[in-house]
Coordinates of C-alpha atoms in Angstrom, one line a residue:
M24 CA 194.1 148.0 -26.5
S25 CA 197.5 149.2 -25.2
F26 CA 196.0 152.7 -24.8
L27 CA 194.1 151.3 -21.8
Q28 CA 197.4 150.7 -20.0
D29 CA 198.4 154.3 -20.6
P30 CA 198.1 156.4 -17.4
S31 CA 197.5 159.6 -19.4
F32 CA 194.4 158.0 -20.9
F33 CA 192.8 157.6 -17.5
T34 CA 194.0 161.1 -16.4
M35 CA 192.3 162.6 -19.5
G36 CA 189.1 160.6 -18.9
M37 CA 188.9 161.7 -15.3
W38 CA 189.6 165.3 -16.3
S39 CA 186.8 165.1 -18.9
I40 CA 184.3 163.8 -16.4
G41 CA 185.3 166.4 -13.9
A42 CA 185.0 169.2 -16.4
G43 CA 181.6 167.9 -17.5
A44 CA 180.3 167.8 -13.9
L45 CA 181.6 171.3 -13.3
G46 CA 179.9 172.5 -16.5
A47 CA 176.6 170.8 -15.5
A48 CA 176.8 172.4 -12.0
A49 CA 177.5 175.8 -13.5
L50 CA 174.6 175.5 -15.9
A51 CA 172.3 174.4 -13.1
L52 CA 173.5 177.4 -11.0
L53 CA 172.9 179.7 -13.9
L54 CA 169.4 178.4 -14.6
A55 CA 168.5 178.6 -10.9
N56 CA 169.3 182.3 -10.9
T57 CA 166.9 183.0 -13.8
D58 CA 163.1 183.0 -13.5
V59 CA 162.8 180.1 -15.9
F60 CA 161.8 177.6 -13.2
L61 CA 159.9 179.9 -10.9
S62 CA 156.2 179.2 -10.7
K63 CA 154.2 182.0 -12.3
P64 CA 151.7 183.6 -9.9
Q65 CA 148.0 183.4 -10.7
K66 CA 146.3 186.7 -10.0
A67 CA 143.5 186.7 -7.5
A68 CA 140.0 188.0 -8.3
L69 CA 138.3 190.3 -5.9
E70 CA 135.5 187.7 -5.5
Y71 CA 138.1 185.1 -4.5
L72 CA 139.6 187.3 -1.8
E73 CA 136.2 188.5 -0.5
D74 CA 135.1 184.9 0.3
I75 CA 138.2 184.0 2.4
D76 CA 137.5 183.0 6.0
L77 CA 139.8 184.7 8.5
K78 CA 140.0 184.3 12.3
T79 CA 140.9 186.8 15.0
L80 CA 143.7 185.7 17.3
E81 CA 141.8 186.3 20.5
K82 CA 141.2 183.6 23.2
E83 CA 137.7 183.3 21.7
P84 CA 138.4 183.7 18.0
R85 CA 135.8 185.2 15.6
T86 CA 135.5 183.9 12.1
F87 CA 134.6 186.4 9.4
K88 CA 134.9 187.0 5.6
A89 CA 138.0 188.9 4.5
K90 CA 135.9 191.5 2.7
E91 CA 135.2 193.1 6.1
L92 CA 138.9 194.3 6.1
W93 CA 138.5 196.6 3.1
E94 CA 134.7 197.1 2.7
K95 CA 134.6 200.7 3.9
N96 CA 138.1 202.2 3.6
G97 CA 140.1 199.7 1.5
A98 CA 143.2 198.1 3.1
V99 CA 146.8 197.2 2.7
I100 CA 147.3 193.5 3.6
M101 CA 150.5 191.5 4.0
A102 CA 150.3 187.8 3.5
V103 CA 153.2 186.7 5.8
R104 CA 155.3 183.8 4.6
R105 CA 156.5 183.0 8.1
P106 CA 156.3 185.3 11.1
G107 CA 159.7 184.1 12.5
C108 CA 161.5 184.7 9.3
F109 CA 163.9 187.7 9.5
L110 CA 163.1 188.6 5.9
C111 CA 159.4 188.8 6.6
R112 CA 160.1 190.8 9.7
E113 CA 162.1 193.3 7.6
E114 CA 159.2 193.7 5.1
A115 CA 156.7 194.0 8.0
A116 CA 158.8 196.9 9.5
D117 CA 159.0 198.5 6.0
L118 CA 155.3 198.4 5.6
S119 CA 154.8 199.7 9.2
S120 CA 156.9 202.7 8.3
L121 CA 153.9 203.8 6.1
K122 CA 151.4 203.5 8.9
S123 CA 151.2 207.2 9.7
T124 CA 150.7 208.1 6.1
L125 CA 148.1 205.3 5.7
D126 CA 146.3 206.6 8.8
Q127 CA 146.1 210.1 7.2
L128 CA 144.6 208.4 4.1
G129 CA 142.2 206.5 6.4
V130 CA 143.5 203.2 5.0
P131 CA 144.1 200.4 7.5
L132 CA 147.1 198.1 7.6
Y133 CA 146.6 194.3 8.2
A134 CA 148.5 191.1 8.0
V135 CA 147.4 187.5 7.6
V136 CA 149.4 184.4 8.8
K137 CA 148.8 180.8 7.8
E138 CA 149.5 179.3 11.1
H139 CA 149.5 180.3 14.8
I140 CA 152.1 178.4 16.7
R141 CA 153.5 179.1 20.1
T142 CA 154.6 182.8 20.4
E143 CA 155.4 183.4 16.7
V144 CA 152.7 185.9 16.0
K145 CA 153.3 187.7 19.3
D146 CA 157.0 187.9 18.5
F147 CA 156.1 189.3 15.1
Q148 CA 154.0 192.1 16.4
P149 CA 156.9 194.4 17.3
Y150 CA 157.7 194.6 13.6
F151 CA 154.2 195.0 12.4
K152 CA 151.9 197.9 13.4
G153 CA 148.6 196.6 12.1
E154 CA 146.2 193.9 13.2
I155 CA 147.0 190.3 12.4
F156 CA 144.5 187.5 11.4
L157 CA 144.7 183.8 10.8
D158 CA 144.1 182.4 7.3
E159 CA 143.9 178.6 8.1
K160 CA 143.1 177.5 4.6
K161 CA 146.0 179.6 3.2
K162 CA 143.7 181.3 0.6
F163 CA 145.6 184.5 0.6
Y164 CA 148.6 182.5 -0.7
G165 CA 146.5 181.4 -3.7
P166 CA 144.5 180.9 -5.9
Q167 CA 147.5 178.8 -6.9
R168 CA 149.9 178.3 -4.0
R169 CA 153.5 178.7 -5.0
K170 CA 156.5 177.3 -3.2
M171 CA 160.2 178.0 -3.2
M172 CA 162.1 175.0 -1.9
F173 CA 165.8 174.6 -1.4
M174 CA 166.5 176.1 -4.8
G175 CA 166.0 179.4 -3.0
F176 CA 169.3 178.9 -1.2
I177 CA 171.3 178.9 -4.4
R178 CA 169.7 182.1 -5.8
L179 CA 172.0 185.1 -5.6
G180 CA 169.0 187.4 -5.1
V181 CA 168.0 185.5 -2.0
W182 CA 171.5 185.8 -0.5
Y183 CA 171.5 189.5 -1.3
N184 CA 168.2 189.7 0.6
F185 CA 169.7 187.7 3.5
F186 CA 172.6 190.1 3.9
R187 CA 170.4 193.2 3.5
A188 CA 168.1 192.1 6.3
W189 CA 171.0 191.0 8.5
N190 CA 172.8 194.3 8.0
G191 CA 169.5 196.0 8.9
G192 CA 169.7 194.3 12.3
F193 CA 166.8 191.8 11.7
S194 CA 167.0 188.3 13.2
G195 CA 164.5 185.4 13.4
N196 CA 164.1 181.7 13.8
L197 CA 163.1 178.6 11.8
E198 CA 159.7 177.9 13.4
G199 CA 156.8 177.1 11.1
E200 CA 156.2 176.5 7.4
G201 CA 158.2 178.9 5.3
F202 CA 158.2 177.6 1.7
I203 CA 154.8 178.9 0.6
L204 CA 155.4 182.3 -0.8
G205 CA 153.5 185.3 0.5
G206 CA 152.7 188.8 -0.9
V207 CA 151.1 192.2 -0.4
F208 CA 147.7 193.4 -1.5
V209 CA 146.2 196.9 -1.7
V210 CA 142.5 196.5 -2.0
G211 CA 140.0 199.3 -2.7
S212 CA 136.8 199.8 -0.8
G213 CA 133.6 198.0 -1.7
K214 CA 133.9 196.7 -5.3
Q215 CA 136.7 199.0 -6.3
G216 CA 138.9 196.0 -6.8
I217 CA 142.6 195.0 -6.2
L218 CA 144.7 198.0 -6.8
L219 CA 148.1 196.3 -6.2
E220 CA 149.0 192.6 -6.0
H221 CA 152.6 191.9 -5.2
R222 CA 153.6 188.2 -5.2
E223 CA 156.8 187.2 -3.6
K224 CA 158.9 185.5 -6.3
E225 CA 161.7 184.4 -4.0
F226 CA 162.6 184.6 -0.3
G227 CA 162.8 188.3 0.7
D228 CA 161.4 189.7 -2.5
K229 CA 159.8 192.9 -0.9
V230 CA 157.0 195.0 -2.3
N231 CA 157.9 198.5 -3.5
L232 CA 156.7 200.9 -0.8
L233 CA 156.1 203.8 -3.3
S234 CA 153.8 201.5 -5.3
V235 CA 151.9 200.7 -2.1
L236 CA 151.4 204.4 -1.3
E237 CA 150.4 205.2 -4.9
A238 CA 147.8 202.4 -4.8
A239 CA 146.5 203.4 -1.3
K240 CA 146.0 207.0 -2.6
M241 CA 143.7 205.6 -5.3
I242 CA 141.3 204.1 -2.7
K243 CA 137.9 205.9 -2.5
P244 CA 136.3 205.3 0.9
Q245 CA 132.9 203.8 0.6
T246 CA 131.2 206.8 2.4
L247 CA 132.6 209.3 -0.2
A248 CA 131.7 207.0 -3.1
S249 CA 128.2 206.7 -1.9
E250 CA 127.8 210.5 -1.4
K251 CA 128.7 211.0 -5.0
K252 CA 126.0 208.7 -6.3

């Protein structure tokens, strides 16, 4: 047992433990930056979206079924993860840059939020050029709600998104729930269906704007569709 009295034995043991810990940390970091542990989104059916209850944000709110948003002319809808988030504000501004083209197509731009606290929605409106509604039951974030918790802060893609939005001049706050992931939908008129469904896979995962426009151009306004019948 004399080897136990040898200082080099303990030095080697501590080095081995340290190397093992570093290896485990490196493996965890590597896995966190793959999509292995990301929850897979469940696609929403049109019937699911149609039945969602939304509220207007007026002093005397009106509750209505979400299908009113796209029934006649289709719609582009952003499910906002958190209005105060500077990444969400960046995506809202990007989508708003399409507003003039969407107007020419006759397709409205909307957003839904999952909570209405203090001035968060009001402060979000300078970034978003469409109407905003409240989805209290968070149905637009389903059918299976997905969350990204603190693992998001060790993903390189998230940090890239942080720096991109920050360099773009966007800022925000930490007010409200921000772990339930959002997305963007392009829904056709009537029963045309969901033409694009983008689910945020990590914080700041923005929809492709060209894909939004391509989907919006596929929308057949209900009036034209009925004339052809």
